[in-house]
Amino acid sequence: MKRARICYGPAEMAWLEANRSLIISDYYRAFQAAFGRGDVSMANLHALRKRKGWKVGREPGRTKGRRLRYSAAEIQWLRANCTLPIAEYLAAFTAAFPGHDVSAENLNGLRKREGWKTGRTGQFAKGQPPANKGKTCPPGVGGRHPNARKTQFQKGARTGKAARNYKPVGFERMRDGYLVRKINEDLPLQARWRAVHLIRWEALNGPLPKGHCLKCLDGDQTNTDPSNWELIPRGALVRLNAGPSKKGRLAYDEAAPEVRPALIAMARIEHQAGQLRRRRSKSAASEAP
């Protein structure tokens, strides 16, 4: 059965529209205190605001639940001092306006809603030392508490997958077709391994010159004998490879053994010629007016 329509008098409608910004519980209690309408429920008033399209609006200081009201002088002070850290902000505000029931959360929420910028990003600026720099945690507190110590990694200890995968210094394995050896326990991880053919070649010839690499002569990358590796410029290595963009060029690893020395010699000559052309171009560019 359809309920009877609730009618409001002109004075009631004027009051309801004027006080529409109240939260619904305060809205209902204030209306009942003013007019004593026992036939009107909280749901009726909420539905009336929706039907009329009355916007509740948002005033400075409005929070979820009950609304905090600030005077014009308080809002002016809060806007002028919004760059203060929140603890100082609250302390200074309560000192300037005693008796105001406000918390740090209320002031922080007000700053966010009003879009008042504090000038802080929450990030460490470059070169800014952290607040706890040089300070150690007291014994028995935080990470030095006995319960925390039980779950911490001990220096030099390995457990689980790290213990199963651990390889001692000197261990050798295959990687990308090359035989590599573990040479230390330092970081980064990729610095712990080095190709065996490089180790053996440098033992006889000294450190590998900058801009150079070793080329396998017989095509067997597992052959780590130093005589099987020749020092060549890294730029010449590209000319010894074949691919879709190098039509008509014979790849070193696909050539017959008797042809390979000639291919290396040609790669060296082409590399040297390219370097000379680049030097002449730079010299001409520097001399041009």
mmCIF file of C-alpha atoms in Angstrom:
data_model
loop_
_atom_site.group_PDB
_atom_site.id
_atom_site.type_symbol
_atom_site.label_atom_id
_atom_site.label_comp_id
_atom_site.label_asym_id
_atom_site.label_seq_id
_atom_site.Cartn_x
_atom_site.Cartn_y
_atom_site.Cartn_z
ATOM 1 C CA MET A 1 0.000 0.000 0.000
ATOM 2 C CA LYS A 2 1.368 3.389 -0.995
ATOM 3 C CA ARG A 3 2.175 5.649 1.941
ATOM 4 C CA ALA A 4 0.553 9.065 2.300
ATOM 5 C CA ARG A 5 2.590 11.965 0.993
ATOM 6 C CA ILE A 6 4.282 14.134 3.627
ATOM 7 C CA CYS A 7 3.567 17.821 3.259
ATOM 8 C CA TYR A 8 5.707 20.634 4.628
ATOM 9 C CA GLY A 9 4.584 24.163 5.385
ATOM 10 C CA PRO A 10 6.265 27.267 3.914
ATOM 11 C CA ALA A 11 8.187 27.922 7.140
ATOM 12 C CA GLU A 12 9.362 24.312 7.271
ATOM 13 C CA MET A 13 10.503 24.355 3.634
ATOM 14 C CA ALA A 14 12.368 27.601 4.177
ATOM 15 C CA TRP A 15 14.114 26.137 7.239
ATOM 16 C CA LEU A 16 14.953 22.871 5.461
ATOM 17 C CA GLU A 17 16.521 24.676 2.495
ATOM 18 C CA ALA A 18 18.458 27.092 4.673
ATOM 19 C CA ASN A 19 19.965 24.285 6.787
ATOM 20 C CA ARG A 20 20.471 21.698 4.021
ATOM 21 C CA SER A 21 24.274 21.638 4.527
ATOM 22 C CA LEU A 22 23.923 19.901 7.922
ATOM 23 C CA ILE A 23 24.824 16.247 8.067
ATOM 24 C CA ILE A 24 21.690 14.130 8.038
ATOM 25 C CA SER A 25 21.632 13.195 11.734
ATOM 26 C CA ASP A 26 21.986 16.831 12.859
ATOM 27 C CA TYR A 27 19.549 17.886 10.132
ATOM 28 C CA TYR A 28 16.865 15.550 11.466
ATOM 29 C CA ARG A 29 17.367 16.407 15.149
ATOM 30 C CA ALA A 30 17.364 20.166 14.519
ATOM 31 C CA PHE A 31 14.196 19.923 12.382
ATOM 32 C CA GLN A 32 12.354 17.924 15.051
ATOM 33 C CA ALA A 33 13.438 20.396 17.743
ATOM 34 C CA ALA A 34 12.149 23.300 15.653
ATOM 35 C CA PHE A 35 8.872 21.813 14.370
ATOM 36 C CA GLY A 36 8.153 18.587 16.302
ATOM 37 C CA ARG A 37 7.077 16.598 13.226
ATOM 38 C CA GLY A 38 6.757 13.063 14.549
ATOM 39 C CA ASP A 39 5.527 11.832 11.142
ATOM 40 C CA VAL A 40 8.819 12.803 9.451
ATOM 41 C CA SER A 41 11.763 10.413 9.527
ATOM 42 C CA MET A 42 15.425 10.890 8.746
ATOM 43 C CA ALA A 43 14.926 9.010 5.475
ATOM 44 C CA ASN A 44 12.141 11.431 4.511
ATOM 45 C CA LEU A 45 14.434 14.434 4.930
ATOM 46 C CA HIS A 46 17.257 12.742 3.035
ATOM 47 C CA ALA A 47 14.904 11.918 0.144
ATOM 48 C CA LEU A 48 13.555 15.477 0.136
ATOM 49 C CA ARG A 49 17.042 16.928 -0.307
ATOM 50 C CA LYS A 50 17.625 14.599 -3.242
ATOM 51 C CA ARG A 51 14.317 15.416 -4.941
ATOM 52 C CA LYS A 52 14.900 19.135 -4.581
ATOM 53 C CA GLY A 53 18.474 18.835 -5.823
ATOM 54 C CA TRP A 54 19.803 20.718 -2.815
ATOM 55 C CA LYS A 55 23.582 20.497 -2.860
ATOM 56 C CA VAL A 56 25.097 19.959 0.553
ATOM 57 C CA GLY A 57 28.189 21.982 -0.393
ATOM 58 C CA ARG A 58 31.600 21.862 1.205
ATOM 59 C CA GLU A 59 32.758 24.546 3.577
ATOM 60 C CA PRO A 60 36.331 25.054 4.833
ATOM 61 C CA GLY A 61 36.992 22.636 7.644
ATOM 62 C CA ARG A 62 34.325 20.136 6.590
ATOM 63 C CA THR A 63 35.301 16.577 7.623
ATOM 64 C CA LYS A 64 33.617 13.221 7.343
ATOM 65 C CA GLY A 65 30.993 13.021 10.042
ATOM 66 C CA ARG A 66 30.569 16.140 12.131
ATOM 67 C CA ARG A 67 31.623 19.429 10.667
ATOM 68 C CA LEU A 68 34.255 21.668 12.185
ATOM 69 C CA ARG A 69 33.627 25.361 11.738
ATOM 70 C CA TYR A 70 36.394 27.925 11.455
ATOM 71 C CA SER A 71 36.001 31.665 11.644
ATOM 72 C CA ALA A 72 37.271 33.982 8.922
ATOM 73 C CA ALA A 73 40.234 34.951 11.124
ATOM 74 C CA GLU A 74 41.094 31.276 11.738
ATOM 75 C CA ILE A 75 40.925 30.424 8.036
ATOM 76 C CA GLN A 76 43.141 33.414 7.235
ATOM 77 C CA TRP A 77 45.697 32.294 9.848
ATOM 78 C CA LEU A 78 45.606 28.668 8.673
ATOM 79 C CA ARG A 79 46.166 29.684 5.051
ATOM 80 C CA ALA A 80 49.049 31.995 5.935
ATOM 81 C CA ASN A 81 50.833 29.327 8.041
ATOM 82 C CA CYS A 82 50.000 26.236 5.965
ATOM 83 C CA THR A 83 53.689 25.505 5.221
ATOM 84 C CA LEU A 84 54.444 24.586 8.841
ATOM 85 C CA PRO A 85 55.039 20.887 9.675
ATOM 86 C CA ILE A 86 51.803 19.386 10.948
ATOM 87 C CA ALA A 87 52.872 19.126 14.611
ATOM 88 C CA GLU A 88 54.030 22.759 14.688
ATOM 89 C CA TYR A 89 50.941 23.766 12.692
ATOM 90 C CA LEU A 90 48.612 22.293 15.328
ATOM 91 C CA ALA A 91 50.579 23.666 18.285
ATOM 92 C CA ALA A 92 50.717 27.187 16.825
ATOM 93 C CA PHE A 93 47.016 27.146 15.909
ATOM 94 C CA THR A 94 45.848 26.011 19.350
ATOM 95 C CA ALA A 95 48.110 28.650 20.933
ATOM 96 C CA ALA A 96 46.698 31.391 18.693
ATOM 97 C CA PHE A 97 43.068 30.207 19.040
ATOM 98 C CA PRO A 98 42.709 28.381 22.378
ATOM 99 C CA GLY A 99 39.628 26.310 23.050
ATOM 100 C CA HIS A 100 39.211 25.056 19.476
ATOM 101 C CA ASP A 101 38.549 21.296 19.388
ATOM 102 C CA VAL A 102 40.807 20.373 16.463
ATOM 103 C CA SER A 103 43.346 17.612 15.791
ATOM 104 C CA ALA A 104 46.356 17.249 13.512
ATOM 105 C CA GLU A 105 44.242 15.075 11.189
ATOM 106 C CA ASN A 106 41.633 17.830 10.914
ATOM 107 C CA LEU A 107 44.210 20.447 9.925
ATOM 108 C CA ASN A 108 45.987 18.121 7.511
ATOM 109 C CA GLY A 109 42.674 17.246 5.863
ATOM 110 C CA LEU A 110 41.779 20.936 5.603
ATOM 111 C CA ARG A 111 45.065 21.730 3.836
ATOM 112 C CA LYS A 112 44.479 18.930 1.336
ATOM 113 C CA ARG A 113 40.877 19.895 0.586
ATOM 114 C CA GLU A 114 41.732 23.551 0.113
ATOM 115 C CA GLY A 115 44.795 22.719 -2.012
ATOM 116 C CA TRP A 116 47.204 24.648 0.201
ATOM 117 C CA LYS A 117 50.724 23.607 -0.782
ATOM 118 C CA THR A 118 53.292 23.053 1.977
ATOM 119 C CA GLY A 119 56.334 23.221 -0.313
ATOM 120 C CA ARG A 120 57.383 19.713 0.728
ATOM 121 C CA THR A 121 57.392 16.661 -1.551
ATOM 122 C CA GLY A 122 57.998 13.992 1.085
ATOM 123 C CA GLN A 123 61.221 12.971 -0.680
ATOM 124 C CA PHE A 124 64.863 13.418 0.280
ATOM 125 C CA ALA A 125 66.461 16.201 -1.751
ATOM 126 C CA LYS A 126 69.765 15.431 -3.453
ATOM 127 C CA GLY A 127 72.550 15.807 -0.908
ATOM 128 C CA GLN A 128 70.176 15.987 2.071
ATOM 129 C CA PRO A 129 71.411 13.665 4.856
ATOM 130 C CA PRO A 130 68.797 11.433 6.497
ATOM 131 C CA ALA A 131 67.786 12.265 10.055
ATOM 132 C CA ASN A 132 69.277 9.033 11.448
ATOM 133 C CA LYS A 133 72.642 9.320 9.669
ATOM 134 C CA GLY A 134 75.445 8.119 11.953
ATOM 135 C CA LYS A 135 73.015 6.930 14.627
ATOM 136 C CA THR A 136 72.973 3.284 15.664
ATOM 137 C CA CYS A 137 69.950 1.469 16.978
ATOM 138 C CA PRO A 138 70.181 1.029 20.773
ATOM 139 C CA PRO A 139 70.765 -2.569 21.970
ATOM 140 C CA GLY A 140 67.572 -4.532 22.496
ATOM 141 C CA VAL A 141 65.488 -2.168 20.356
ATOM 142 C CA GLY A 142 64.283 -2.405 16.760
ATOM 143 C CA GLY A 143 66.572 -4.491 14.579
ATOM 144 C CA ARG A 144 68.793 -5.266 17.585
ATOM 145 C CA HIS A 145 65.968 -6.811 19.592
ATOM 146 C CA PRO A 146 66.574 -10.544 20.347
ATOM 147 C CA ASN A 147 63.397 -11.553 18.503
ATOM 148 C CA ALA A 148 64.475 -9.569 15.433
ATOM 149 C CA ARG A 149 67.975 -11.069 15.576
ATOM 150 C CA LYS A 150 66.517 -14.566 15.221
ATOM 151 C CA THR A 151 65.143 -13.855 11.745
ATOM 152 C CA GLN A 152 68.062 -11.815 10.389
ATOM 153 C CA PHE A 153 70.582 -13.148 7.882
ATOM 154 C CA GLN A 154 73.887 -13.853 9.550
ATOM 155 C CA LYS A 155 77.031 -12.656 7.820
ATOM 156 C CA GLY A 156 78.445 -15.389 5.601
ATOM 157 C CA ALA A 157 75.486 -17.742 6.188
ATOM 158 C CA ARG A 158 73.600 -19.243 3.243
ATOM 159 C CA THR A 159 70.275 -21.032 3.430
ATOM 160 C CA GLY A 160 67.653 -22.360 1.045
ATOM 161 C CA LYS A 161 68.150 -21.748 -2.665
ATOM 162 C CA ALA A 162 71.284 -19.669 -2.092
ATOM 163 C CA ALA A 163 72.955 -22.617 -0.363
ATOM 164 C CA ARG A 164 71.868 -25.069 -3.092
ATOM 165 C CA ASN A 165 73.108 -22.844 -5.926
ATOM 166 C CA TYR A 166 76.355 -21.750 -4.291
ATOM 167 C CA LYS A 167 79.535 -22.446 -6.257
ATOM 168 C CA PRO A 168 83.022 -22.019 -4.731
ATOM 169 C CA VAL A 169 85.752 -19.846 -6.225
ATOM 170 C CA GLY A 170 87.455 -21.770 -9.042
ATOM 171 C CA PHE A 171 84.267 -23.546 -10.163
ATOM 172 C CA GLU A 172 83.870 -23.658 -13.960
ATOM 173 C CA ARG A 173 80.691 -23.863 -16.040
ATOM 174 C CA MET A 174 79.375 -23.114 -19.544
ATOM 175 C CA ARG A 175 77.652 -19.803 -20.258
ATOM 176 C CA ASP A 176 76.581 -18.644 -23.738
ATOM 177 C CA GLY A 177 78.910 -21.203 -25.320
ATOM 178 C CA TYR A 178 81.993 -20.089 -23.359
ATOM 179 C CA LEU A 179 83.704 -21.770 -20.425
ATOM 180 C CA VAL A 180 83.668 -19.393 -17.448
ATOM 181 C CA ARG A 181 85.291 -19.609 -14.021
ATOM 182 C CA LYS A 182 84.299 -18.104 -10.681
ATOM 183 C CA ILE A 183 87.141 -15.824 -9.598
ATOM 184 C CA ASN A 184 85.824 -14.072 -6.434
ATOM 185 C CA GLU A 185 82.850 -13.577 -4.089
ATOM 186 C CA ASP A 186 82.532 -9.816 -4.624
ATOM 187 C CA LEU A 187 79.621 -7.833 -5.981
ATOM 188 C CA PRO A 188 78.215 -7.244 -8.552
ATOM 189 C CA LEU A 189 77.316 -10.837 -9.307
ATOM 190 C CA GLN A 190 78.432 -10.666 -12.947
ATOM 191 C CA ALA A 191 81.930 -9.660 -11.803
ATOM 192 C CA ARG A 192 82.354 -12.993 -10.035
ATOM 193 C CA TRP A 193 82.726 -14.917 -13.307
ATOM 194 C CA ARG A 194 85.247 -14.511 -16.110
ATOM 195 C CA ALA A 195 85.854 -16.411 -19.335
ATOM 196 C CA VAL A 196 88.593 -19.011 -18.968
ATOM 197 C CA HIS A 197 90.136 -18.202 -22.348
ATOM 198 C CA LEU A 198 90.551 -14.570 -21.226
ATOM 199 C CA ILE A 199 92.179 -15.656 -17.957
ATOM 200 C CA ARG A 200 94.668 -17.919 -19.729
ATOM 201 C CA TRP A 201 95.435 -15.390 -22.503
ATOM 202 C CA GLU A 202 96.060 -12.556 -20.006
ATOM 203 C CA ALA A 203 98.308 -14.827 -17.949
ATOM 204 C CA LEU A 204 100.688 -14.936 -20.942
ATOM 205 C CA ASN A 205 100.137 -11.543 -22.586
ATOM 206 C CA GLY A 206 99.011 -9.174 -19.856
ATOM 207 C CA PRO A 207 95.689 -7.286 -19.525
ATOM 208 C CA LEU A 208 93.430 -7.042 -22.566
ATOM 209 C CA PRO A 209 93.971 -3.613 -24.223
ATOM 210 C CA LYS A 210 91.039 -1.214 -24.233
ATOM 211 C CA GLY A 211 88.930 -1.433 -27.397
ATOM 212 C CA HIS A 212 90.176 -4.930 -28.239
ATOM 213 C CA CYS A 213 88.796 -8.451 -27.890
ATOM 214 C CA LEU A 214 89.812 -12.046 -28.578
ATOM 215 C CA LYS A 215 88.661 -13.981 -31.633
ATOM 216 C CA CYS A 216 88.448 -17.776 -31.565
ATOM 217 C CA LEU A 217 90.537 -19.118 -34.451
ATOM 218 C CA ASP A 218 89.315 -22.713 -34.844
ATOM 219 C CA GLY A 219 85.625 -21.958 -34.118
ATOM 220 C CA ASP A 220 85.603 -24.092 -30.949
ATOM 221 C CA GLN A 221 84.861 -21.664 -28.127
ATOM 222 C CA THR A 222 85.504 -24.332 -25.501
ATOM 223 C CA ASN A 223 89.151 -24.550 -26.626
ATOM 224 C CA THR A 224 90.755 -22.182 -24.101
ATOM 225 C CA ASP A 225 94.359 -22.606 -25.268
ATOM 226 C CA PRO A 226 95.851 -19.084 -25.663
ATOM 227 C CA SER A 227 97.201 -19.992 -29.116
ATOM 228 C CA ASN A 228 93.576 -20.489 -30.272
ATOM 229 C CA TRP A 229 92.669 -16.848 -29.574
ATOM 230 C CA GLU A 230 93.893 -13.804 -31.505
ATOM 231 C CA LEU A 231 93.781 -10.199 -30.299
ATOM 232 C CA ILE A 232 91.863 -7.934 -32.712
ATOM 233 C CA PRO A 233 90.202 -4.496 -32.505
ATOM 234 C CA ARG A 234 86.580 -4.780 -31.403
ATOM 235 C CA GLY A 235 85.522 -2.801 -34.479
ATOM 236 C CA ALA A 236 87.069 -5.460 -36.723
ATOM 237 C CA LEU A 237 85.048 -8.209 -35.039
ATOM 238 C CA VAL A 238 81.862 -6.947 -36.706
ATOM 239 C CA ARG A 239 83.402 -7.443 -40.130
ATOM 240 C CA LEU A 240 84.069 -11.119 -39.376
ATOM 241 C CA ASN A 241 80.389 -11.870 -38.761
ATOM 242 C CA ALA A 242 77.735 -12.502 -41.387
ATOM 243 C CA GLY A 243 74.061 -11.625 -41.376
ATOM 244 C CA PRO A 244 71.136 -10.387 -43.498
ATOM 245 C CA SER A 245 72.685 -6.914 -43.785
ATOM 246 C CA LYS A 246 76.080 -8.301 -44.934
ATOM 247 C CA LYS A 247 75.173 -9.856 -48.283
ATOM 248 C CA GLY A 248 78.082 -11.303 -50.180
ATOM 249 C CA ARG A 249 80.354 -11.311 -47.112
ATOM 250 C CA LEU A 250 81.771 -14.629 -45.960
ATOM 251 C CA ALA A 251 81.462 -15.254 -42.226
ATOM 252 C CA TYR A 252 84.689 -16.233 -40.496
ATOM 253 C CA ASP A 253 83.215 -19.237 -38.677
ATOM 254 C CA GLU A 254 81.702 -20.581 -41.926
ATOM 255 C CA ALA A 255 84.867 -20.217 -43.997
ATOM 256 C CA ALA A 256 87.386 -22.962 -44.677
ATOM 257 C CA PRO A 257 90.392 -23.065 -42.283
ATOM 258 C CA GLU A 258 92.833 -21.977 -45.014
ATOM 259 C CA VAL A 259 90.732 -18.852 -45.793
ATOM 260 C CA ARG A 260 90.289 -17.635 -42.224
ATOM 261 C CA PRO A 261 93.692 -15.878 -41.833
ATOM 262 C CA ALA A 262 92.939 -13.812 -44.945
ATOM 263 C CA LEU A 263 89.533 -12.802 -43.540
ATOM 264 C CA ILE A 264 91.130 -11.568 -40.317
ATOM 265 C CA ALA A 265 93.728 -9.588 -42.289
ATOM 266 C CA MET A 266 90.995 -7.995 -44.440
ATOM 267 C CA ALA A 267 88.954 -7.103 -41.344
ATOM 268 C CA ARG A 268 91.984 -5.383 -39.805
ATOM 269 C CA ILE A 269 92.642 -3.394 -43.000
ATOM 270 C CA GLU A 270 88.982 -2.307 -43.326
ATOM 271 C CA HIS A 271 88.896 -1.261 -39.685
ATOM 272 C CA GLN A 272 92.087 0.759 -40.012
ATOM 273 C CA ALA A 273 90.825 2.401 -43.225
ATOM 274 C CA GLY A 274 87.582 3.376 -41.479
ATOM 275 C CA GLN A 275 89.507 4.973 -38.636
ATOM 276 C CA LEU A 276 91.620 6.986 -41.073
ATOM 277 C CA ARG A 277 88.498 8.243 -42.897
ATOM 278 C CA ARG A 278 86.924 9.362 -39.620
ATOM 279 C CA ARG A 279 90.100 11.193 -38.594
ATOM 280 C CA ARG A 280 90.243 13.033 -41.928
ATOM 281 C CA SER A 281 86.578 13.997 -41.646
ATOM 282 C CA LYS A 282 87.079 15.406 -38.151
ATOM 283 C CA SER A 283 90.199 17.275 -39.250
ATOM 284 C CA ALA A 284 88.398 18.805 -42.251
ATOM 285 C CA ALA A 285 85.447 19.811 -40.054
ATOM 286 C CA SER A 286 87.727 21.529 -37.532
ATOM 287 C CA GLU A 287 89.578 23.463 -40.264
ATOM 288 C CA ALA A 288 86.411 24.624 -42.049
ATOM 289 C CA PRO A 289 85.555 28.339 -41.460
#
